[in-house]
Structure formats: C-alpha cells, structure tokens
Short mmCIF file of C-alpha atoms and ligand atoms in Angstrom, two decimals:
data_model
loop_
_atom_site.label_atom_id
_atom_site.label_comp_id
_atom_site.label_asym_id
_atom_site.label_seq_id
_atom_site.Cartn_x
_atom_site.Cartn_y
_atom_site.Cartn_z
CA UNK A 30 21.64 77.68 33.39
CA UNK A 31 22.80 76.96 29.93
CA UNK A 32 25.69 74.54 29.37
CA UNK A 33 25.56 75.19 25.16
CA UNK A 34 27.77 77.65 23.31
CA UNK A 35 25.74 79.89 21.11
CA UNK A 36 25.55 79.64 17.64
CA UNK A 37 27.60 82.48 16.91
CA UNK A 38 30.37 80.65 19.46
CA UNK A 39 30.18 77.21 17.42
CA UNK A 40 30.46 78.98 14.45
CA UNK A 41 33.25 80.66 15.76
CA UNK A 42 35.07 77.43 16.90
CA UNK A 43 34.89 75.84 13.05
CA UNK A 44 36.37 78.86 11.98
CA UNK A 45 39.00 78.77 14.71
CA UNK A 46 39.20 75.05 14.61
CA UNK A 47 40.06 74.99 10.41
CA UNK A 48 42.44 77.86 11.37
CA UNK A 49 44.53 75.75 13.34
CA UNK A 50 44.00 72.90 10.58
CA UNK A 51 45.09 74.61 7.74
CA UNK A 52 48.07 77.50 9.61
CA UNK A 53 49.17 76.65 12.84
CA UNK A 54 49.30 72.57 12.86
CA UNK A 55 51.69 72.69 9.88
CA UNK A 56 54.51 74.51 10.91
CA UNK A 57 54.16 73.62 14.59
CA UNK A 58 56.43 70.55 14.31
CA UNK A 59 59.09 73.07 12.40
CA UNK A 60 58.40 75.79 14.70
CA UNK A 61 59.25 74.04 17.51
CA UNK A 62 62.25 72.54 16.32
CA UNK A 63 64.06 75.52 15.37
CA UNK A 64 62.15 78.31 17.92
CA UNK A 65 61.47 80.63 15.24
CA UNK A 66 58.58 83.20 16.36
CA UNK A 67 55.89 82.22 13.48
CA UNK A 68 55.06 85.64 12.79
CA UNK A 69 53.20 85.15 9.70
CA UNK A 70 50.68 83.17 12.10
CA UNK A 71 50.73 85.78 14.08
CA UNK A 72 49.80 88.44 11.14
CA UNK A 73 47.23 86.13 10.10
CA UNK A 74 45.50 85.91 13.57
CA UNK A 75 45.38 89.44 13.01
CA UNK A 76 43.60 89.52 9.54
CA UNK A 77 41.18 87.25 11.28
CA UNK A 78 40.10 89.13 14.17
CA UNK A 79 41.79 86.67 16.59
CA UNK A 80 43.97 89.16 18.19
CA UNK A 81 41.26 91.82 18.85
CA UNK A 82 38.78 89.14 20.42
CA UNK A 83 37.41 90.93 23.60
CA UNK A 84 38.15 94.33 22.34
CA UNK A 85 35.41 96.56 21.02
CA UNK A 86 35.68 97.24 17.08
CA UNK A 87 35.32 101.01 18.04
CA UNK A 88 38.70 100.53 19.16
CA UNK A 89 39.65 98.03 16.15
CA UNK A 90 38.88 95.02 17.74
CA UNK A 91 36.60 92.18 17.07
CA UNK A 92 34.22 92.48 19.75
CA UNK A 93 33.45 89.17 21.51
CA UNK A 94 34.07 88.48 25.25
CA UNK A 95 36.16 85.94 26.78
CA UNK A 96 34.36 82.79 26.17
CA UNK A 97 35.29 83.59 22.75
CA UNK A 98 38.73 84.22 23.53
CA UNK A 99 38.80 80.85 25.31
CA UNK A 100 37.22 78.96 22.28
CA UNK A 101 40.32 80.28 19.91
CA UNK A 102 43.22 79.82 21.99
CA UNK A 103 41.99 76.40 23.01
CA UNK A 104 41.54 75.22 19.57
CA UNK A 105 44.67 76.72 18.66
CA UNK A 106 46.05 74.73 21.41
CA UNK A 107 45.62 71.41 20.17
CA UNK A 108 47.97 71.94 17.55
CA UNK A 109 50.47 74.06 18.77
CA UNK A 110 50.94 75.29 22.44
CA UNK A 111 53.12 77.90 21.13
CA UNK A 112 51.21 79.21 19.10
CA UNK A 113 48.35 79.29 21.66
CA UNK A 114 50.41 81.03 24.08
CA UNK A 115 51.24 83.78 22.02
CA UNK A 116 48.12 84.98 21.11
CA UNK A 117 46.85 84.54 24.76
CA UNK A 118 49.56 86.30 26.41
CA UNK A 119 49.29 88.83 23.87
CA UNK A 120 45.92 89.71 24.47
CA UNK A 121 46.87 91.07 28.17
CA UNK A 122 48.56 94.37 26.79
CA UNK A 123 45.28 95.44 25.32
CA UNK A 124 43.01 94.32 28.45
CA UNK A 125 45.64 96.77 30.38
CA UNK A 126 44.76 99.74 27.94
CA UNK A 127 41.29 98.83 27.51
CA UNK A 128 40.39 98.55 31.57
CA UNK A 129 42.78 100.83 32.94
CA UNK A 130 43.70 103.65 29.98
CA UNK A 131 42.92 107.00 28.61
CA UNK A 132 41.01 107.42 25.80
CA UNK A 133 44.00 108.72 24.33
CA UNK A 134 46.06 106.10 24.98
CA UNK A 135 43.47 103.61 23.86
CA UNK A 136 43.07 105.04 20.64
CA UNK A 137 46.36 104.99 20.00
CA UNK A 138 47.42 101.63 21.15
CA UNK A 139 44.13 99.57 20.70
CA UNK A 140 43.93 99.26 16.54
CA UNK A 141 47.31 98.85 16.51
CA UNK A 142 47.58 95.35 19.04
CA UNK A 143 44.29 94.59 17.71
CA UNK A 144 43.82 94.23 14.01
CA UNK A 145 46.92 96.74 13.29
CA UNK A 146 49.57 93.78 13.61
CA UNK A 147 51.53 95.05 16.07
CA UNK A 148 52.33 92.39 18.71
CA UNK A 149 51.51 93.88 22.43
CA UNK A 150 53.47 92.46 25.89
CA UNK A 151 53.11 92.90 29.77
CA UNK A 152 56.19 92.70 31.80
CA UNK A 153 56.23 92.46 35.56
CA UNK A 154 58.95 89.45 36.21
CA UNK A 155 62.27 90.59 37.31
CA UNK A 156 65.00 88.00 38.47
CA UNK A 157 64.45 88.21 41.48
CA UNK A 158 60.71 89.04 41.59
CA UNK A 159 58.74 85.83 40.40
CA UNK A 160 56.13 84.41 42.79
CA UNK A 161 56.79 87.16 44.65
CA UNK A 162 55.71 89.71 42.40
CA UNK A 163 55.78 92.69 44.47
CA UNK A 164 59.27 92.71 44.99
CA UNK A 165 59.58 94.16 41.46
CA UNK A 166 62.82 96.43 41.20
CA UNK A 167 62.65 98.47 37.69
CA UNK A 168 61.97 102.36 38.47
CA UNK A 169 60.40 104.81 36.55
CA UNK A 170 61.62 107.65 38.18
CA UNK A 171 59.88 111.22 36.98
CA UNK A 172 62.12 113.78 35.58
CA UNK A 173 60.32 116.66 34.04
CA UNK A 174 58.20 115.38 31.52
CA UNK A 175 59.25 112.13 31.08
CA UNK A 176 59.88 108.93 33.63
CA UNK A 177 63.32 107.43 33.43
CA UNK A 178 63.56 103.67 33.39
CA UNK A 179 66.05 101.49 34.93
CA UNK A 180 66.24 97.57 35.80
CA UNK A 181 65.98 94.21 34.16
CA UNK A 182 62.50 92.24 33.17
CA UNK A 183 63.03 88.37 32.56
CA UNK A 184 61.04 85.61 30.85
CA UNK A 185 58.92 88.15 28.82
CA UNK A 186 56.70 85.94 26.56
CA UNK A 187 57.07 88.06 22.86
CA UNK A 188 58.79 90.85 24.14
CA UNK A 189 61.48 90.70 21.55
CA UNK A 190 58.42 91.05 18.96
CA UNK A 191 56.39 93.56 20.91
CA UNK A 192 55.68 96.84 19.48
CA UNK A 193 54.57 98.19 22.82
CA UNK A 194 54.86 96.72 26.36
CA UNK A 195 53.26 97.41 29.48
CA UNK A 196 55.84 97.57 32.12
CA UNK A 197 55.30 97.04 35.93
CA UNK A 198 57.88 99.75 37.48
CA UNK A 199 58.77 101.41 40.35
CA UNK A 200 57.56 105.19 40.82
CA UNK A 201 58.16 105.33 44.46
CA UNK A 202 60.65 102.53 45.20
CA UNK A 203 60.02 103.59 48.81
CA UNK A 204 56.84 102.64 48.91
CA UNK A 205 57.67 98.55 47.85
CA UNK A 206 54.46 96.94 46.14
CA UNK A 207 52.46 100.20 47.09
CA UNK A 208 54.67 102.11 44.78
CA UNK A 209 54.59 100.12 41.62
CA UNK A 210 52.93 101.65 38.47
CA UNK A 211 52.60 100.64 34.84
CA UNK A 212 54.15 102.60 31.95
CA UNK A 213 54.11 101.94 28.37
CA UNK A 214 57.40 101.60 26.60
CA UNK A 215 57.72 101.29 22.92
CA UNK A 216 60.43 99.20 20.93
CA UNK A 217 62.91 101.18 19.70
CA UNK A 218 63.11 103.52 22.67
CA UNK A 219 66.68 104.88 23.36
CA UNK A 220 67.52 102.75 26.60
CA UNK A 221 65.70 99.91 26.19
CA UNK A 222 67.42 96.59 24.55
CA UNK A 223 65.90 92.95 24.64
CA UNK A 224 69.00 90.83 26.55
CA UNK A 225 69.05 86.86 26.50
CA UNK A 226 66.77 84.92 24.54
CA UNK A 227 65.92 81.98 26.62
CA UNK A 228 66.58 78.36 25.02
CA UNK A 229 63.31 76.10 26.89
CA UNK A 230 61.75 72.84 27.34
CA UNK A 231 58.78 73.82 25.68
CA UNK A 232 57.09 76.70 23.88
CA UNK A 233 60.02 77.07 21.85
CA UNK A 234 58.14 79.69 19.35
CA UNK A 235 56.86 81.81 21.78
CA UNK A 236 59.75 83.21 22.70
CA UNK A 237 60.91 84.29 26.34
CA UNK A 238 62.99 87.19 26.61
CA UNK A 239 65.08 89.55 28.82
CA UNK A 240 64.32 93.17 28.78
CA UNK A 241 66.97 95.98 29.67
CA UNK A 242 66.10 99.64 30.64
CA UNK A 243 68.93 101.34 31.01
CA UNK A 244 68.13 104.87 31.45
CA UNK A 245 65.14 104.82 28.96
CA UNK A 246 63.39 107.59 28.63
CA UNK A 247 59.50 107.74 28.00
CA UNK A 248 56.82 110.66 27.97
CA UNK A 249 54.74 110.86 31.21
CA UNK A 250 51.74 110.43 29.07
CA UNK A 251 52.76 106.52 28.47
CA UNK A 252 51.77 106.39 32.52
CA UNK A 253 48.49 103.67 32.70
CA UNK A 254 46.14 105.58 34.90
CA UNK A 255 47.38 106.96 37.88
CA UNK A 256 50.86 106.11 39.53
CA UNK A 257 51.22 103.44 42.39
CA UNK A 258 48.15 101.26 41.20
CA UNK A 259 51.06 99.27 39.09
CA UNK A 260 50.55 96.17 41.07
CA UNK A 261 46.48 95.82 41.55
CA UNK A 262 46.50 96.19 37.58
CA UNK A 263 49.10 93.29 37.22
CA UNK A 264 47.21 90.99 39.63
CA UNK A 265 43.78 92.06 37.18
CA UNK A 266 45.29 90.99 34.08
CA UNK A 267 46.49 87.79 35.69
CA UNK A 268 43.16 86.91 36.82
CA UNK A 269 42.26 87.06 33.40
CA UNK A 270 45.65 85.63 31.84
CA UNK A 271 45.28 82.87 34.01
CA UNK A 272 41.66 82.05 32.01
CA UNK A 273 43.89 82.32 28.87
CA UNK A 274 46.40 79.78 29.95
CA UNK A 275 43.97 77.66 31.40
CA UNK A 276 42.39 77.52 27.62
CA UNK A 277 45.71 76.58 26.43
CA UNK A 278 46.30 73.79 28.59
CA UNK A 279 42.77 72.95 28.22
CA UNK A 280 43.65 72.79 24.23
CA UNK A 281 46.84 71.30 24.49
CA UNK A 282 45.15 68.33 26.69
CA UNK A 283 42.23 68.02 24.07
CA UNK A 284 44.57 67.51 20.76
CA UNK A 285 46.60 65.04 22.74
CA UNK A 286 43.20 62.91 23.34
CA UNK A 287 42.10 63.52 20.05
CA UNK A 288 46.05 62.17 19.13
CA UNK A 289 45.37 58.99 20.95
CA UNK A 290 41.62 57.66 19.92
CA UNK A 291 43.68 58.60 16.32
CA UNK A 292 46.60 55.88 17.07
CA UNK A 293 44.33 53.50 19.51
CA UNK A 294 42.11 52.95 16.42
CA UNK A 295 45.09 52.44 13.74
CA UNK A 296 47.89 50.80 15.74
CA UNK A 297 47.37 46.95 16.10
CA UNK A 298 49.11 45.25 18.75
CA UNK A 299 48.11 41.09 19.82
CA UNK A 300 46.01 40.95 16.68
CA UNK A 301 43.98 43.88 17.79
CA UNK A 302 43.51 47.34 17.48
CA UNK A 303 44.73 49.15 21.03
CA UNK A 304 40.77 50.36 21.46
CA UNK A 305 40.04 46.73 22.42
CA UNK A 306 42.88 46.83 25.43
CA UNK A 307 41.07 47.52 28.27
CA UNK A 308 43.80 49.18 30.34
CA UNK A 309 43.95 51.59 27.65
CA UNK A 310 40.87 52.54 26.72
CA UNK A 311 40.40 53.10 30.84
CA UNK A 312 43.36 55.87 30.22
CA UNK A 313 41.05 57.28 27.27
CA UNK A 314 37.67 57.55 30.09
CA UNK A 315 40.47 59.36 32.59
CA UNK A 316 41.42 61.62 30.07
CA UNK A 317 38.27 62.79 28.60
CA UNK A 318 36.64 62.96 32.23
CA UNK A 319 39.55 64.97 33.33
CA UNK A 320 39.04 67.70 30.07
CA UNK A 321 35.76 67.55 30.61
CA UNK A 322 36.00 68.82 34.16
CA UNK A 323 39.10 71.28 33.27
CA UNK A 324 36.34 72.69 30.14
CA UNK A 325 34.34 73.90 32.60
CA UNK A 326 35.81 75.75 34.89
CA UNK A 327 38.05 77.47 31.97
CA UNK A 328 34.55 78.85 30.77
CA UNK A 329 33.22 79.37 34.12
CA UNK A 330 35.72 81.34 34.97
CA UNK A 331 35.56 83.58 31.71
CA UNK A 332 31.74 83.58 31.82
CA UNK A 333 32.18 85.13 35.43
CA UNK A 334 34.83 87.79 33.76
CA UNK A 335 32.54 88.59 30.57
CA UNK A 336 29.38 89.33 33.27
CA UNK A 337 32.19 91.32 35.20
CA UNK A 338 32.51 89.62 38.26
CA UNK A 339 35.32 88.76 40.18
CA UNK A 340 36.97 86.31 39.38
CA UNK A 341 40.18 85.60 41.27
CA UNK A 342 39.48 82.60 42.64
CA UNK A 343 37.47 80.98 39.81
CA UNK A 344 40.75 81.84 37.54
CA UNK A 345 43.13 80.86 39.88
CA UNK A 346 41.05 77.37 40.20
CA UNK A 347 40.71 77.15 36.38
CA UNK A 348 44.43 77.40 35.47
CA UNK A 349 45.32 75.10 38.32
CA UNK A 350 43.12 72.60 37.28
CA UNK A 351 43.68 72.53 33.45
CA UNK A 352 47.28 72.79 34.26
CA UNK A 353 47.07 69.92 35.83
CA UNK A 354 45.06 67.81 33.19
CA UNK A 355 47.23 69.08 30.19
CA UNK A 356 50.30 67.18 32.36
CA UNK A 357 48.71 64.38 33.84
CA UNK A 358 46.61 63.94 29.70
CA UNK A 359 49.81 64.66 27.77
CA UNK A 360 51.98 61.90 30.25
CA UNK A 361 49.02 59.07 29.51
CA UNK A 362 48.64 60.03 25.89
CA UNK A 363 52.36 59.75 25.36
CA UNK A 364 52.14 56.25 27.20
CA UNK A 365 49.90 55.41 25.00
CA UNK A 366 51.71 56.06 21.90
CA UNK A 367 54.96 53.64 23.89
CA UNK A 368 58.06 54.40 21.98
CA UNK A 369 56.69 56.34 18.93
CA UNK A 370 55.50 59.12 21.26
CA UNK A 371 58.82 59.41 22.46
CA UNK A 372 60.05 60.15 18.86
CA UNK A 373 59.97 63.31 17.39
CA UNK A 374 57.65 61.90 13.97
CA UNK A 375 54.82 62.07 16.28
CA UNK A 376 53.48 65.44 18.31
CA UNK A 377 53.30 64.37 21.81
CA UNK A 378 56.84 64.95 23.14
CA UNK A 379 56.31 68.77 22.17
CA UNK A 380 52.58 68.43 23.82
CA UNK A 381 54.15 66.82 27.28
CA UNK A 382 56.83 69.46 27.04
CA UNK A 383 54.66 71.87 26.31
CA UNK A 384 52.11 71.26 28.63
CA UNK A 385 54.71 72.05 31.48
CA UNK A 386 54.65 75.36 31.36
CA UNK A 387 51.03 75.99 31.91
CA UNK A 388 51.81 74.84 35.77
CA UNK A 389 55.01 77.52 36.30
CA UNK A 390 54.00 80.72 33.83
CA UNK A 391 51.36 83.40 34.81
CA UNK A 392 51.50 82.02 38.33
CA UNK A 393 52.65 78.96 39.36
CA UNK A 394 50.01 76.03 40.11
CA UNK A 395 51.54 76.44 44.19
CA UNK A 396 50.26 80.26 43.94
CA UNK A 397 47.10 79.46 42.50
CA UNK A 398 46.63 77.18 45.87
CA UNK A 399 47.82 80.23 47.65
CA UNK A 400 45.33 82.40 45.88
CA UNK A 401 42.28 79.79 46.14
CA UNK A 402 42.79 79.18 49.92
CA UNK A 403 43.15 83.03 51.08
CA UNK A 404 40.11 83.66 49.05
CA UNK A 405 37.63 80.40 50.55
CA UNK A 406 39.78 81.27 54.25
CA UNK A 407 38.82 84.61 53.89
N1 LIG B 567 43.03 92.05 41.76
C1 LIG B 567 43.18 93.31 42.21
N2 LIG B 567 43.96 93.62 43.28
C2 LIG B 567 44.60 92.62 43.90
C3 LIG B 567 44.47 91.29 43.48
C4 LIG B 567 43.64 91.01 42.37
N3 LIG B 567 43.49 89.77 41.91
N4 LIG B 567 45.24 90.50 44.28
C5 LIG B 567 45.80 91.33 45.19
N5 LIG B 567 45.42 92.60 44.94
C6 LIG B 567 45.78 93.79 45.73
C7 LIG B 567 45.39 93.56 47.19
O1 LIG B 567 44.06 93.93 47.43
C8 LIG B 567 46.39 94.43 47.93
O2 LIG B 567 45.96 95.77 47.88
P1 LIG B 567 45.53 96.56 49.23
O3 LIG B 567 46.71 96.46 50.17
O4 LIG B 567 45.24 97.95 48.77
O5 LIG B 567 44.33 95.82 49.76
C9 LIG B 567 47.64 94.35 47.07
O6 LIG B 567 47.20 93.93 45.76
C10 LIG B 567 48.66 93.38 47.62
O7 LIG B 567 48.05 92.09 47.65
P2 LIG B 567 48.61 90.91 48.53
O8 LIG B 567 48.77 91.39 49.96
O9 LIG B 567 47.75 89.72 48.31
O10 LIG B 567 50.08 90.69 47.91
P3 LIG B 567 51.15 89.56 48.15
O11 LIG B 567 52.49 90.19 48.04
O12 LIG B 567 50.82 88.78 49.38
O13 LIG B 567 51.08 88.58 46.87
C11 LIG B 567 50.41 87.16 45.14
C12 LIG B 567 50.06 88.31 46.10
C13 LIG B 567 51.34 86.14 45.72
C14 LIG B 567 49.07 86.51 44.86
C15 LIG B 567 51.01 87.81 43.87
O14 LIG B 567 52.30 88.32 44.14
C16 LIG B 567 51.07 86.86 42.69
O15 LIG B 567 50.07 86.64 42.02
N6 LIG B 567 52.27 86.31 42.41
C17 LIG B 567 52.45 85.54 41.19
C18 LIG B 567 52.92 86.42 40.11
C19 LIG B 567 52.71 85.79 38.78
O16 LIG B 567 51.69 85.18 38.51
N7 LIG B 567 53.68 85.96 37.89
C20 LIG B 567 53.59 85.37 36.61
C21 LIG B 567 54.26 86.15 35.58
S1 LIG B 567 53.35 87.46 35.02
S2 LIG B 567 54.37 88.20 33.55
#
C-alpha cells in the first residue's frame, strides 16, 4: 500500500497547479460574473494535454490514467469551479468512444476532443428524466441509413460549445430503459438547435444548455456499439464522472482552506491575528480533516478505475462525500471571512455557490445513497 503520488504525478500537479495560477484564477472572478464560456482556457487545456488525460496518445491523447485526471481538475478547482467542471465533464465524451467505440469512430473523434480542440459532451437528461434516468424520451428511430432524432435534452454542461455529443436516445421506445442507445450527433446537424441557456447559482462559465432534435438526421455509423446498451454505457461514464466531480469539489474545498489560513494570518481582530482565536482555528482542523478524508476516497475511487475494477460504489461514495465537504468547507470558510466573504472582492461567495452543484449534477448526493446502499445490501 502506497499513500504517495509518483514523481511523474507531483510533477504533474506543479504543472497543473501554476496552470491554474497563471490562466484560470485570473479570469475566474470575470468569468463568473458575466458567464462567458472561457474558451481560450479551454484551448489552452488542450495545448497542454489536459483534455486528452486518460486517453492513449495513439489516439491523440496524453496518456495518463485517472489519478492524473483527478490531480488536474482538482487543482483547477481551487480557483475556479467552472473551469474545473468543464474540463471534467468534458472528458466523458471521449471515455464513451474510447470504452465503447469502433476503431473508426475512435479515430475520428478521439484527436479531435483530445488535443484537436474540439470540445466533446454527453447528454442523457431530459425534463422529465433526471434521477430517473431511464425514463429518457429522445428517439433515434432507424430509417434507411440514417437514425432520425426527436426530443429535448436539458442542463447539458458545454453543449452549446460541443463539437460532438454523445446522446442517450431511444431506438426501441418500446422497450423503456432496455431500449436506450447512444448516438453521436455533431453541431451543425440539420435538426438539431441548442434551446435555453440556463442563468445559475453557480458555475456560471460552464454553461448549461437545452438541446433540440427535431427531426435530425445522422448516419447509422454515429451508433456507439450496438443499439439498446444506451443506458449501461451512461451509468459507466457516471461512475467515472462522478470521480471527476468528486475532484472538483475536492478542489473547490481545498482553495477555500487555502483562502482562509490566507485571511486568518492577515486579518487582525482584538489585537490579534484570527489564527490565535481558538474557535476558528478549530473550523481550520474540521476543514482540513474533512479534505483530507474526501482526498482519499476521490483517488481511491480512480485508483480502483485505472486498475479496472468496478467501481460503482467507491464513485458513488467519493462524490457524495467530497460533495459534502466542498459545502459544509466553503459555508465555514465563508464564516470565516464574516462580511468580506459575503462581498464579491473576495472568492468565496462564487466557491459556496459553486460548491452546490457538486451535490445535484452527475447524480444527486440522495442517488449516490441509493447507489451505495443497493450495492453493500446487495
Ligand atoms: N454500470 C453498468 N451498468 C449499470 C450500472 C453501472 N454503474 N448501473 C446500472 N446498470 C445496469 C443494470 O445492471 C441494469 O441492467 P440489467 O437489467 O441488464 O441488469 C440496468 O442498468 C438498469 O439498472 P437499474 O435497475 O439499477 O436502474 P434504475 O432505473 O433502478 O436506476 C439509477 C438506476 C437510479 C442508479 C440511475 O437511473 C441513475 O444513476 N440516476 C441518476 C442519473 C444521473 O446521475 N444523472 C446526472 C446527469 S448525467 S448528464
């Protein structure tokens, strides 16, 4: 048992670390206010490998696993959750193609998501298909050569930005969950428009979109594997989504500790700097033991992936938990700041806000109980 990342993985964290230093943490504040998609961050993750982590370079990628993946978005995290989340969730489009794909397909879509600059996005939430995810209505019906799309996907992180998505449709809408596959669509497609940008708490660069197929044709050939296996490879890529989020949460908890020792050493209050308040500094011991714990399971959980195990459970647990220390973290750090981190000069407002969604998106944090207990029932 070895608790120490490698030296290629610390190296790897300075370099992702002085990333977020030098790109991400100076636009975040501006990013946030106005919800502009930072897509110059995003073209620059690409020049740096960051968006092929986990994907071999045969297929363009960077090679790595997903402790490495972890390690970026997490540092990327501390300074921007936005930022964080884009990369993450973009990341699952490729892990579709590269897991369940031809070779065709993965030669064609894999360079292009993964150091090409193209900006990949999985959709499987309809309005009225959330939690329940197998209640998915879009259909893909085959005509010929081609499958003919119809429905509405909502809350699509990027999918305004995304050169290709991976859709979760319908082939045999008689069959319910059972007939659900997953079909590549490409922007641009006749049929398919992006509908209401969402205006959120948090996030705001990332943004969430609506997606409209209205008759939208695509070749047969766009069809991931076989037909009516739609919803086991959703529920894969959110076991290993859920490892990504967990890293951003995990991130987004860590800068806002590393935000408070900052102001508990600086601010002075009763002739003293706040480190010397003991009620405090006990919030400072809760936080860190609380990341500390959340760290672990995050890489636990993508060590168990990288070795190819399953790892339902261990994600489900490791998004719960983070999710849960990036709120309960972000609420004491912003209690620590008292009225400044209420005001927008400072960056935990848009951490606490942020650090909301981690506990609804890729699952909320009551079906990652629901997950976690059928699994240790079972
Ligand atoms: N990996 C592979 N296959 C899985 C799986 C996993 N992690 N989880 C379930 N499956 C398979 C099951 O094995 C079952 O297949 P068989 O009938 O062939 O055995 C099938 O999928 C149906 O599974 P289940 O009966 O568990 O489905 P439920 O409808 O009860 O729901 C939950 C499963 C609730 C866990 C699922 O709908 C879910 O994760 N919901 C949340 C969706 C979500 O996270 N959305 C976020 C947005 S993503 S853009």
């Amino acid at each position: 048992m070895d608790f120490k990342l490698t030296d290629a993985q610390r190296m790897l964290q300075k370099v992702a670390r002085e990333f977020a230093e030098k790109e991400v943490q100076p636009i975040a504040a501006e990013i946030d206010k106005t919800g502009r998609f930072p897509r110059e961050t995003f073209d620059k993750m690409a020049r740096i490998g960051f968006t092929g982590i986990g994907t071999p370079l045969e297929y363009g990628g960077s090679g790595g696993n997903d402790i490495d993946k972890v390690i970026v978005v997490s540092e990327i995290a501390k300074k921007c959750g936005a930022t964080a989340a884009i990369l993450s969730i973009h990341t699952v489009f490729s892990s579709i193609i590269q897991k369940f794909g031809s070779e065709e397909q993965k030669q064609k879509y894999l360079p292009q998501v993964t150091s090409g600059g193209c900006l990949g996005a999985f959709a499987l939430t309809e309005p009225n298909a959330g939690s329940d995810a197998g209640a998915a209505k879009t259909t893909a019906i085959l005509d010929g050569d081609e499958y003919i799309l119809n429905g509405t996907k909502c809350f699509i992180s990027g999918g305004g930005q995304a050169q290709y998505l991976a859709i979760i449709a319908s082939t045999q809408p008689e069959k319910g969950l059972k007939g659900l596959s997953t079909i590549v669509v490409e922007k641009g497609t006749p049929g398919f428009t992006i509908g209401k940008i969402e205006d959120k708490m948090g996030i705001h660069a990332s943004e969430t979109v609506e997606l409209i197929f209205d008759n939208c044709r695509v070749p047969k050939e766009n069809l991931v594997g076989v037909e009516v296996k739609g919803f086991m490879m959703a529920m894969n890529a959110l076991d290993g989504a859920r490892i990504g989020i967990g890293a951003q949460a995990l991130g987004i908890a860590e800068g806002a500790l590393e935000e408070s020792v900052k102001y508990m050493k600086e601010r002075v209050q009763f002739g003293k700097p706040l480190t010397a308040l003991q009620g405090l500094s006990w919030y400072i011991a809760e936080m860190a033991t609380k990341i500390e714990a959340a760290r672990w399971l995050v890489y636990y959980a993508a060590h168990l992936k990288t070795i190819g195990e399953k790892h339902t459970k261990e994600a489900a647990m490791a998004k719960l938990n983070a999710a849960d220390t990036a709120r309960v973290v972000t609420n004491l750090a912003l209690q620590i700041h008292g009225g400044y981190g209420y005001m927008r000069d400072y960056p935990l407002e848009r951490m606490y806000r942020d650090a909301k969604i981690t506990e609804i998106y890729e699952g909320t944090s009551e079906i990652h109980k629901l997950v976690i207990s059928r699994e240790v029932l079972s």
